[in-house]
XYZ file of C-alpha atoms in Angstrom:
333
model
C 131.505 129.598 86.834
C 130.293 129.002 83.293
C 126.960 127.258 82.881
C 128.350 124.137 81.211
C 130.581 123.653 84.256
C 127.605 124.226 86.546
C 125.622 121.554 84.737
C 128.498 119.093 84.887
C 128.428 119.543 88.674
C 124.633 119.236 88.790
C 124.689 116.027 86.750
C 127.359 114.659 89.073
C 125.089 115.501 92.030
C 122.155 113.728 90.379
C 124.210 110.571 89.813
C 125.527 110.724 93.365
C 121.970 111.064 94.673
C 120.829 108.163 92.526
C 123.601 105.832 93.674
C 123.136 106.871 97.315
C 119.396 106.127 97.272
C 119.104 103.363 94.696
C 122.281 101.826 96.087
C 120.658 100.589 99.289
C 117.555 99.846 97.222
C 119.537 97.441 95.018
C 121.311 96.102 98.098
C 118.043 95.154 99.784
C 116.956 93.353 96.627
C 120.157 91.292 96.677
C 119.627 90.555 100.377
C 116.307 88.862 99.683
C 118.462 85.820 98.836
C 121.552 86.455 100.985
C 119.896 87.400 104.277
C 116.235 86.374 104.332
C 115.579 82.824 105.539
C 111.922 82.493 104.575
C 109.103 84.268 102.757
C 108.108 86.351 105.778
C 111.618 87.752 106.142
C 111.749 88.500 102.418
C 108.515 90.442 102.850
C 110.113 92.402 105.692
C 113.071 93.328 103.467
C 110.855 94.307 100.560
C 108.655 96.382 102.858
C 111.659 98.414 104.047
C 112.009 99.864 100.551
C 108.396 99.462 99.385
C 107.390 103.103 99.972
C 110.557 104.633 98.494
C 112.043 102.513 95.691
C 110.113 104.218 92.888
C 111.003 107.681 94.188
C 114.666 106.701 94.228
C 114.531 105.958 90.505
C 113.424 109.523 89.787
C 117.058 110.524 90.289
C 118.053 108.323 87.357
C 115.411 109.886 85.132
C 116.582 113.332 86.175
C 120.244 112.484 85.521
C 119.446 111.055 82.089
C 117.180 113.967 81.155
C 119.713 116.541 82.336
C 122.480 114.856 80.342
C 120.290 114.811 77.214
C 119.446 118.506 77.530
C 122.755 119.912 78.814
C 125.238 117.684 76.962
C 123.516 116.171 73.905
C 126.787 114.971 72.334
C 127.680 113.131 75.545
C 124.213 111.599 75.712
C 124.284 110.492 72.067
C 127.748 108.921 72.246
C 127.076 107.283 75.613
C 123.798 105.678 74.622
C 125.010 104.532 71.226
C 128.239 103.050 72.564
C 126.727 101.522 75.705
C 123.476 100.486 74.042
C 123.404 96.831 75.110
C 124.383 97.246 78.791
C 122.084 100.241 79.213
C 119.239 98.346 77.532
C 119.824 95.457 79.927
C 119.716 97.860 82.878
C 116.480 99.347 81.554
C 114.891 95.914 81.187
C 115.972 95.027 84.716
C 114.463 98.206 86.142
C 111.176 97.568 84.330
C 110.958 93.943 85.473
C 112.004 94.946 88.983
C 109.189 97.462 89.284
C 106.669 94.931 87.996
C 108.015 92.350 90.473
C 107.365 94.597 93.451
C 103.793 95.201 92.351
C 102.859 91.703 91.127
C 104.552 89.520 93.741
C 101.621 89.651 96.173
C 98.805 89.538 93.620
C 98.409 85.749 93.864
C 98.969 83.398 96.837
C 100.577 80.499 94.944
C 104.070 79.558 96.128
C 105.508 79.335 92.621
C 104.064 82.702 91.598
C 105.593 84.550 94.538
C 108.886 82.664 94.318
C 109.320 83.577 90.645
C 108.770 87.273 91.311
C 111.131 87.195 94.301
C 113.802 85.618 92.103
C 113.202 88.422 89.625
C 113.690 91.033 92.371
C 117.032 89.457 93.284
C 118.447 89.274 89.755
C 117.101 92.652 88.627
C 118.762 94.226 91.665
C 122.082 92.406 91.294
C 122.610 92.983 87.564
C 122.112 96.792 87.496
C 124.256 97.165 90.627
C 127.070 95.439 88.736
C 126.479 96.994 85.309
C 126.456 100.585 86.572
C 129.976 100.057 87.866
C 131.058 98.604 84.533
C 129.536 101.566 82.676
C 131.136 104.250 84.836
C 134.426 102.392 84.844
C 134.508 102.633 81.051
C 133.489 106.293 81.076
C 136.410 107.146 83.359
C 138.889 104.845 81.606
C 137.979 106.085 78.146
C 136.400 104.368 75.145
C 136.923 104.334 71.384
C 135.568 107.684 70.192
C 136.585 109.037 66.806
C 136.946 112.593 65.547
C 133.211 112.729 64.753
C 132.326 112.144 68.429
C 131.067 108.657 67.583
C 131.751 105.434 69.445
C 133.570 103.008 67.130
C 134.204 100.103 69.514
C 132.015 97.119 70.325
C 130.454 95.657 73.441
C 133.479 93.436 74.137
C 135.676 96.540 74.452
C 133.634 97.420 77.538
C 134.622 94.159 79.250
C 138.063 95.097 80.538
C 139.691 94.455 83.901
C 139.247 97.995 85.223
C 135.540 98.274 84.428
C 134.776 94.743 85.646
C 136.466 95.606 88.935
C 134.309 98.728 89.016
C 131.254 96.512 88.632
C 132.318 94.342 91.561
C 132.906 97.461 93.662
C 129.450 98.919 93.025
C 127.796 95.535 93.589
C 129.578 94.952 96.902
C 129.252 98.572 98.049
C 125.537 98.764 97.254
C 124.925 95.442 98.981
C 126.819 96.649 102.062
C 124.840 99.910 101.951
C 121.616 97.900 101.757
C 122.645 95.628 104.621
C 123.296 98.609 106.881
C 119.941 100.055 105.806
C 118.192 96.803 106.755
C 119.870 96.859 110.174
C 118.640 100.434 110.582
C 115.065 99.665 109.512
C 114.340 96.314 111.189
C 113.978 94.766 114.629
C 114.560 91.301 116.020
C 116.716 88.504 114.703
C 116.947 89.847 111.160
C 118.501 93.067 112.492
C 121.273 91.147 114.264
C 122.002 88.979 111.243
C 122.104 92.070 109.030
C 124.773 93.616 111.259
C 126.828 90.409 111.170
C 126.571 90.202 107.387
C 127.445 93.897 107.057
C 130.806 93.251 108.709
C 131.713 90.558 106.170
C 130.469 92.580 103.212
C 132.214 95.697 104.495
C 135.598 93.982 104.616
C 135.183 92.579 101.080
C 134.031 95.976 99.828
C 136.993 97.717 101.468
C 139.490 95.502 99.632
C 137.778 95.873 96.249
C 137.133 99.591 96.603
C 140.676 100.385 97.729
C 142.113 98.625 94.684
C 139.694 100.324 92.286
C 140.155 103.809 93.724
C 143.953 103.534 93.754
C 143.826 102.353 90.128
C 141.594 105.309 89.248
C 143.856 107.773 91.028
C 146.874 106.371 89.226
C 145.242 106.779 85.794
C 143.658 110.230 85.947
C 143.843 111.509 89.515
C 144.958 114.834 90.937
C 144.938 116.453 94.362
C 141.164 116.882 94.593
C 140.450 113.299 93.569
C 143.009 112.085 96.108
C 141.135 113.935 98.861
C 137.868 112.339 97.699
C 139.506 108.906 97.712
C 140.775 109.358 101.273
C 137.309 110.456 102.409
C 135.695 107.436 100.727
C 138.079 104.955 102.333
C 137.877 106.607 105.775
C 134.068 106.712 105.625
C 133.879 103.027 104.690
C 136.072 102.086 107.637
C 133.938 104.304 109.893
C 130.771 102.606 108.593
C 132.161 99.170 109.477
C 133.218 100.336 112.961
C 129.860 102.015 113.636
C 128.034 98.885 112.503
C 130.023 96.761 114.954
C 129.202 99.244 117.714
C 125.480 98.879 116.983
C 125.157 102.476 115.723
C 123.154 101.708 112.600
C 122.263 105.322 111.886
C 125.902 106.414 111.870
C 126.887 103.339 109.884
C 124.308 104.133 107.208
C 125.424 107.760 107.106
C 129.064 106.775 106.686
C 128.284 104.196 103.985
C 126.392 106.962 102.201
C 129.411 109.260 102.489
C 131.499 106.459 100.973
C 129.256 106.393 97.903
C 129.184 110.192 97.673
C 132.958 110.510 97.872
C 133.698 107.572 95.562
C 131.321 108.738 92.803
C 132.498 112.301 93.333
C 136.053 111.097 92.798
C 135.085 109.586 89.435
C 133.621 112.885 88.258
C 136.648 114.790 89.554
C 138.957 112.559 87.510
C 136.757 113.127 84.457
C 136.560 116.927 84.484
C 136.837 118.786 82.135
C 136.102 115.712 80.026
C 132.716 114.037 80.089
C 133.778 111.017 78.033
C 137.461 110.554 77.157
C 138.581 108.956 73.902
C 141.040 106.093 74.171
C 142.092 106.672 70.558
C 143.200 110.307 70.713
C 143.015 112.872 73.512
C 142.057 115.494 70.941
C 138.804 113.590 70.364
C 137.701 113.678 73.988
C 134.169 114.846 74.694
C 134.465 117.786 77.072
C 132.106 120.076 78.935
C 132.721 122.589 76.163
C 132.382 120.656 72.913
C 129.570 118.377 74.141
C 127.320 121.005 75.729
C 124.128 122.700 74.583
C 123.897 126.392 73.772
C 124.234 128.921 76.608
C 120.581 129.925 76.190
C 119.421 126.315 76.658
C 121.565 125.944 79.754
C 120.203 129.216 81.145
C 116.575 128.074 80.775
C 117.440 124.711 82.342
C 119.087 126.428 85.296
C 115.969 128.467 86.072
C 113.728 125.385 85.817
C 116.031 123.310 88.012
C 116.263 126.075 90.598
C 112.475 126.142 90.974
C 111.670 122.418 90.783
C 114.561 120.816 92.670
C 113.754 122.147 96.177
C 110.143 120.957 95.811
C 111.255 117.444 94.832
C 113.765 117.275 97.682
C 111.198 118.386 100.245
C 108.641 115.869 99.037
C 111.091 112.963 99.007
C 112.447 113.919 102.420
C 108.896 113.981 103.780
C 108.303 110.488 102.371
C 111.310 109.091 104.222
C 110.173 110.812 107.421
C 106.688 109.304 107.224
C 108.066 105.775 106.753
C 110.940 106.111 109.230
C 109.917 103.422 111.766
C 111.446 99.963 112.054
C 109.583 96.817 111.065
C 109.993 93.115 111.796
C 108.394 89.742 111.150
C 105.838 90.469 113.890
C 104.421 93.206 111.677
C 103.807 90.780 108.796
C 100.530 88.873 108.810
C 100.742 85.097 108.398
C 98.131 85.038 105.661
C 99.259 86.698 102.453
């Protein structure tokens, strides 16, 4: 396999890892308003992701850095064409990180409430906007013969991409709800399982429509297999949740994300960013890639560093694997 194809696969893996991990992270942030009944329960939810949320975002940095180095034309066109939505996502991620750290710095009700509102909105908006962005990448955008985006921000607001945004928002929230059921004890665990059923059914309807639409536009045999796996895994996650098997439910919801995002990349290849103006102007793994020497150096660096990062992050999840509940939260804050 040629190196530009290898790096397309690696970038797909990085995005899959990011959506798998940050997906439940965003979902928990949304649940601070949908599930938590009081401040103590919100603290329980935030504490479930407190030790890991910043490590999850490393996958985004890695995906962006790998795209910049391996496919500079893709990176340049993507960030120039999607400047406003990506800037909004960046602002949300910055404010979200600050919210986690500053929320408990002062005891005043208004202070903590404002930061908790920020956690909710800066989790909800990126969860939606990532779906919009990837929906447009798969659908195709206005790219001219010079590999430049010539559309505007309103071109990104189409029915397909907006549906993609609703799918990622609902799927991430479902993923987060299952994660909360897996990581908590007591009443909040039971309510998380009940909410997961409702969210799972909504997600199933939205995701099925989006994936069928995607398959109809650009799909082939491999993407069809990925779609079937995604749908089957989502159904299995809902069933496992109802059976009280939170671990299996979380695993299956993760498989849903892996298969669904994998399907998007399968429908893209060998393109990395199709042009809606002319197929001859598509950005592909060939015309958008770096030189073979650059890709070779990157491959050696990735081969050495990636196992270390995976081991460290896996160890972090193992250390913080136990469940928590309101009884573990002190009354005084």
